[in-house]
């Protein structure tokens, strides 16, 4: 999707709640189109253009309604990430610049000054060598981050990483987000009176939810092998509470209500986990900055001690 298309999508997407409201009040598309000055020939064309997720075998109104619900939670999580990560990213950049300035400018100037006075400080040379190592590690981390980001942009690689590391603690939040997306789709379709078989058919012919489609394929494969749905959904790739809430709803004959409760809990869990991760990152960066400030003072003290000798 090029920049112009993205811009047009951003322009027309906010109209979705108005359009769904007008449709529910029995306005025809021609009336909606004239009132909102839409450039699309049909409602389906509009829905396909603005929807991040589209089910090809589901009605246009249902598609727009799902996207509004999906975007609400998606926007909430993105806003949370932006709020929580802005300050740590600033600290990250600050600590990198602090390391770069120390290694390239500050430390060499102090060491050259000491050499002019024919003073050799082994401890300072060791610290400077250590800071050079840190600079190299910073650059290495940035390179690794860029490479991993490029690799993770590839769908197959993302799945391989998740399959290999899904049981690791650092992947818990990713697992919860995937489970949340799967649950949102499943509950929405259940409320539209779709059966479990219909659910798998719908996601198979959908766009924009490749991760849900992948999880659905794994579950459906188990079902075709004869496992009941309550066992097929008991998968290590899901949050462990998912199957508990599903079984509760299954045996109480109200799966959508039970999973609605679960979705609310899962959102809170994800929010808490993101906060914990950010707190840990901030603590590590704070520690790094404090240590480096101490190193600055050690180097800065040397010229001051020389000046005291000559006073």
XYZ file of C-alpha atoms in Angstrom:
311
model
C 0.000 0.000 0.000
C 1.584 3.289 -1.135
C 1.515 6.573 0.774
C -1.374 8.051 -1.216
C -3.518 4.971 -0.605
C -2.720 5.063 3.119
C -3.672 8.724 3.219
C -6.998 8.059 1.486
C -7.682 5.151 3.823
C -6.989 7.357 6.837
C -9.363 9.949 5.401
C -12.290 7.576 4.776
C -11.888 5.170 7.709
C -13.356 7.524 10.386
C -16.605 7.551 8.404
C -17.224 3.848 9.169
C -19.234 4.437 12.417
C -21.425 7.004 10.608
C -21.990 4.662 7.663
C -22.884 1.663 9.869
C -25.305 3.885 11.788
C -26.954 5.104 8.579
C -27.228 1.538 7.266
C -28.925 0.434 10.482
C -31.432 3.263 9.944
C -32.253 1.909 6.479
C -30.453 4.529 4.365
C -29.518 3.305 0.898
C -25.909 3.397 -0.219
C -26.720 6.075 -2.809
C -28.064 8.310 -0.036
C -24.999 7.612 2.107
C -22.660 8.195 -0.812
C -24.227 11.544 -1.703
C -24.378 12.706 1.918
C -20.727 11.845 2.664
C -19.341 12.463 -0.821
C -17.828 8.993 -1.104
C -15.840 8.066 -4.248
C -16.684 4.339 -3.999
C -19.104 2.671 -6.385
C -20.549 0.324 -3.779
C -20.644 -0.222 -0.032
C -18.635 -3.410 -0.470
C -15.901 -1.475 -2.275
C -15.758 1.018 0.591
C -15.635 -1.753 3.218
C -12.850 -3.630 1.433
C -10.834 -0.394 1.118
C -11.021 0.790 4.743
C -11.095 -2.560 6.578
C -7.894 -3.903 8.128
C -9.636 -7.267 8.408
C -12.074 -8.480 5.765
C -14.132 -11.672 5.628
C -14.976 -12.341 2.009
C -18.003 -14.512 2.848
C -19.505 -12.233 5.481
C -21.868 -9.310 5.005
C -20.511 -5.796 4.510
C -22.196 -4.410 7.617
C -20.787 -7.238 9.759
C -17.330 -6.587 8.308
C -17.507 -2.897 9.176
C -18.868 -3.653 12.652
C -16.089 -6.150 13.355
C -13.426 -3.711 12.216
C -14.792 -1.014 14.526
C -14.619 -3.390 17.501
C -11.235 -4.763 16.481
C -9.748 -1.313 15.886
C -10.967 -0.084 19.280
C -8.907 -2.714 21.122
C -6.009 -2.518 18.656
C -5.826 1.280 19.044
C -5.991 0.934 22.830
C -2.992 -1.436 22.865
C -0.990 0.701 20.419
C -1.701 3.815 22.486
C -0.592 1.974 25.617
C 2.638 0.864 23.927
C 3.316 4.395 22.691
C 2.720 5.897 26.138
C 4.811 3.290 27.929
C 7.691 3.093 25.442
C 8.213 6.774 24.592
C 10.213 7.565 27.744
C 12.289 4.314 27.711
C 13.149 4.952 24.039
C 14.258 8.464 24.961
C 16.452 7.012 27.732
C 17.794 4.420 25.288
C 18.826 7.106 22.792
C 20.233 9.268 25.602
C 22.383 6.452 26.969
C 23.657 5.637 23.470
C 24.555 9.294 22.833
C 26.180 9.472 26.280
C 28.335 6.457 25.421
C 29.225 7.832 21.992
C 30.158 11.278 23.321
C 32.259 9.807 26.124
C 34.100 7.440 23.818
C 34.654 9.804 20.892
C 35.147 13.198 22.551
C 35.289 13.376 26.329
C 37.606 10.508 27.307
C 40.174 11.059 24.490
C 40.474 14.768 25.385
C 41.084 13.954 29.076
C 43.628 11.254 28.230
C 45.454 13.589 25.812
C 45.558 16.285 28.476
C 47.132 13.868 30.953
C 49.694 12.820 28.331
C 50.656 16.473 27.856
C 51.528 16.545 31.550
C 53.302 13.219 31.158
C 50.818 11.491 33.449
C 49.745 7.940 32.700
C 46.685 6.535 34.460
C 46.316 2.805 33.899
C 42.854 2.771 35.511
C 41.597 5.456 33.093
C 42.968 3.572 30.103
C 41.172 0.442 31.291
C 37.901 2.371 31.739
C 38.311 3.928 28.289
C 38.899 0.497 26.784
C 35.765 -0.748 28.555
C 33.743 2.180 27.157
C 35.001 1.320 23.661
C 33.694 -2.201 24.183
C 30.334 -0.774 25.297
C 30.178 1.405 22.174
C 30.805 -1.660 20.034
C 28.094 -3.578 21.916
C 25.614 -0.703 21.413
C 26.263 -0.702 17.677
C 25.984 -4.501 17.607
C 22.629 -4.353 19.460
C 21.303 -1.780 16.973
C 22.401 -3.904 14.013
C 20.821 -7.030 15.533
C 17.614 -5.076 16.232
C 17.389 -3.892 12.608
C 18.099 -7.391 11.233
C 15.535 -9.050 13.532
C 12.934 -6.382 12.645
C 13.452 -7.082 8.947
C 13.215 -10.839 9.509
C 10.082 -10.517 11.666
C 8.426 -8.601 8.841
C 8.402 -11.966 7.049
C 5.324 -13.973 8.077
C 6.955 -17.422 7.923
C 9.878 -16.322 10.077
C 7.498 -14.895 12.719
C 5.715 -18.227 12.973
C 8.985 -20.139 13.226
C 10.146 -17.888 16.067
C 6.835 -18.281 17.876
C 6.802 -22.071 17.445
C 10.362 -22.345 18.755
C 10.117 -19.912 21.687
C 6.402 -19.778 22.640
C 7.064 -21.465 26.005
C 9.700 -18.922 27.017
C 8.672 -16.284 29.540
C 9.643 -13.378 27.279
C 7.088 -14.610 24.698
C 4.182 -14.589 27.156
C 2.884 -11.189 26.057
C 3.057 -12.171 22.367
C 1.099 -15.349 23.155
C -1.532 -13.329 25.012
C -1.918 -10.859 22.136
C -2.352 -13.719 19.631
C -4.923 -15.347 21.916
C -6.738 -12.026 22.263
C -6.983 -11.594 18.482
C -8.212 -15.179 18.045
C -10.805 -14.717 20.809
C -12.099 -11.445 19.330
C -12.761 -13.076 15.954
C -14.277 -16.204 17.481
C -16.656 -14.309 19.803
C -17.751 -11.912 17.064
C -18.696 -14.767 14.735
C -20.434 -16.695 17.518
C -22.601 -13.657 18.259
C -23.558 -13.586 14.567
C -24.841 -17.167 14.946
C -21.947 -18.736 13.062
C -21.076 -22.305 14.079
C -17.559 -23.473 14.881
C -17.313 -24.989 11.398
C -18.411 -21.638 9.936
C -15.713 -19.920 12.005
C -12.951 -21.929 10.349
C -14.447 -21.333 6.901
C -14.682 -17.586 7.520
C -11.107 -17.125 8.724
C -9.806 -19.299 5.894
C -11.224 -16.806 3.383
C -10.275 -13.660 5.293
C -7.525 -11.061 4.960
C -5.631 -9.113 7.601
C -5.621 -11.793 10.326
C -2.923 -14.178 9.166
C -1.995 -15.086 12.747
C -5.616 -16.012 13.591
C -5.825 -17.974 10.345
C -2.654 -19.868 11.290
C -3.916 -20.691 14.797
C -7.267 -21.692 13.318
C -5.548 -24.087 10.920
C -3.740 -25.786 13.833
C -7.001 -26.179 15.760
C -8.989 -27.355 12.736
C -6.315 -29.956 11.974
C -6.871 -31.460 15.422
C -10.639 -31.465 14.910
C -10.308 -33.302 11.575
C -8.247 -35.921 13.423
C -11.250 -36.612 15.649
C -10.543 -34.444 18.694
C -13.479 -32.569 20.244
C -13.341 -28.757 20.141
C -12.635 -28.571 23.895
C -9.434 -30.564 23.386
C -8.453 -29.053 20.038
C -8.406 -25.562 21.584
C -6.258 -26.779 24.496
C -3.110 -25.772 22.628
C 0.242 -24.567 23.952
C 0.126 -21.625 21.528
C -2.841 -20.135 23.444
C -2.902 -18.421 26.812
C -3.639 -21.247 29.327
C -6.744 -19.492 30.709
C -8.363 -19.452 27.271
C -9.374 -23.110 27.363
C -10.674 -22.782 30.934
C -13.055 -19.974 29.980
C -14.008 -21.749 26.754
C -14.914 -24.944 28.631
C -16.869 -22.937 31.187
C -18.920 -21.342 28.399
C -19.181 -24.621 26.482
C -20.691 -26.543 29.396
C -22.895 -23.582 30.401
C -23.992 -23.223 26.759
C -22.900 -19.585 26.607
C -19.428 -19.494 25.068
C -19.631 -15.884 23.871
C -20.438 -14.550 27.359
C -17.633 -16.562 28.940
C -15.103 -15.455 26.319
C -16.232 -11.827 26.650
C -15.258 -12.032 30.334
C -11.989 -13.672 29.337
C -11.189 -10.946 26.781
C -11.579 -8.260 29.477
C -9.238 -10.180 31.797
C -6.743 -10.820 28.995
C -6.632 -7.104 28.130
C -5.773 -6.324 31.764
C -3.079 -9.031 31.757
C -1.479 -7.635 28.604
C -1.549 -4.105 30.035
C 0.096 -5.301 33.241
C 2.755 -7.307 31.385
C 3.664 -4.351 29.168
C 3.995 -2.152 32.266
C 6.276 -4.728 33.926
C 8.478 -5.025 30.826
C 8.781 -1.240 30.538
C 9.620 -0.913 34.254
C 12.405 -3.498 33.885
C 13.803 -1.761 30.780
C 13.768 1.620 32.539
C 15.545 0.173 35.600
C 18.311 -1.287 33.395
C 18.790 1.977 31.480
C 18.750 4.058 34.704
C 21.466 1.800 36.139
C 23.535 2.127 32.970
C 23.232 5.941 32.951
C 24.139 6.244 36.660
C 27.240 4.079 36.146
C 28.287 6.178 33.157
C 27.779 9.419 35.071
C 30.095 7.971 37.728
C 32.686 7.226 35.025
C 32.379 10.825 33.767
C 33.135 12.099 37.255
C 36.169 9.814 37.573
C 37.620 11.237 34.344
C 36.642 14.798 35.185
C 38.335 14.578 38.579
C 41.768 13.969 37.007
C 42.241 17.434 35.430
C 40.962 19.014 38.646
C 43.567 17.109 40.676
C 46.298 18.318 38.277
C 45.148 21.920 38.689
C 45.362 21.566 42.477
C 49.015 20.508 42.130
C 49.875 23.697 40.197
C 47.905 26.041 42.445
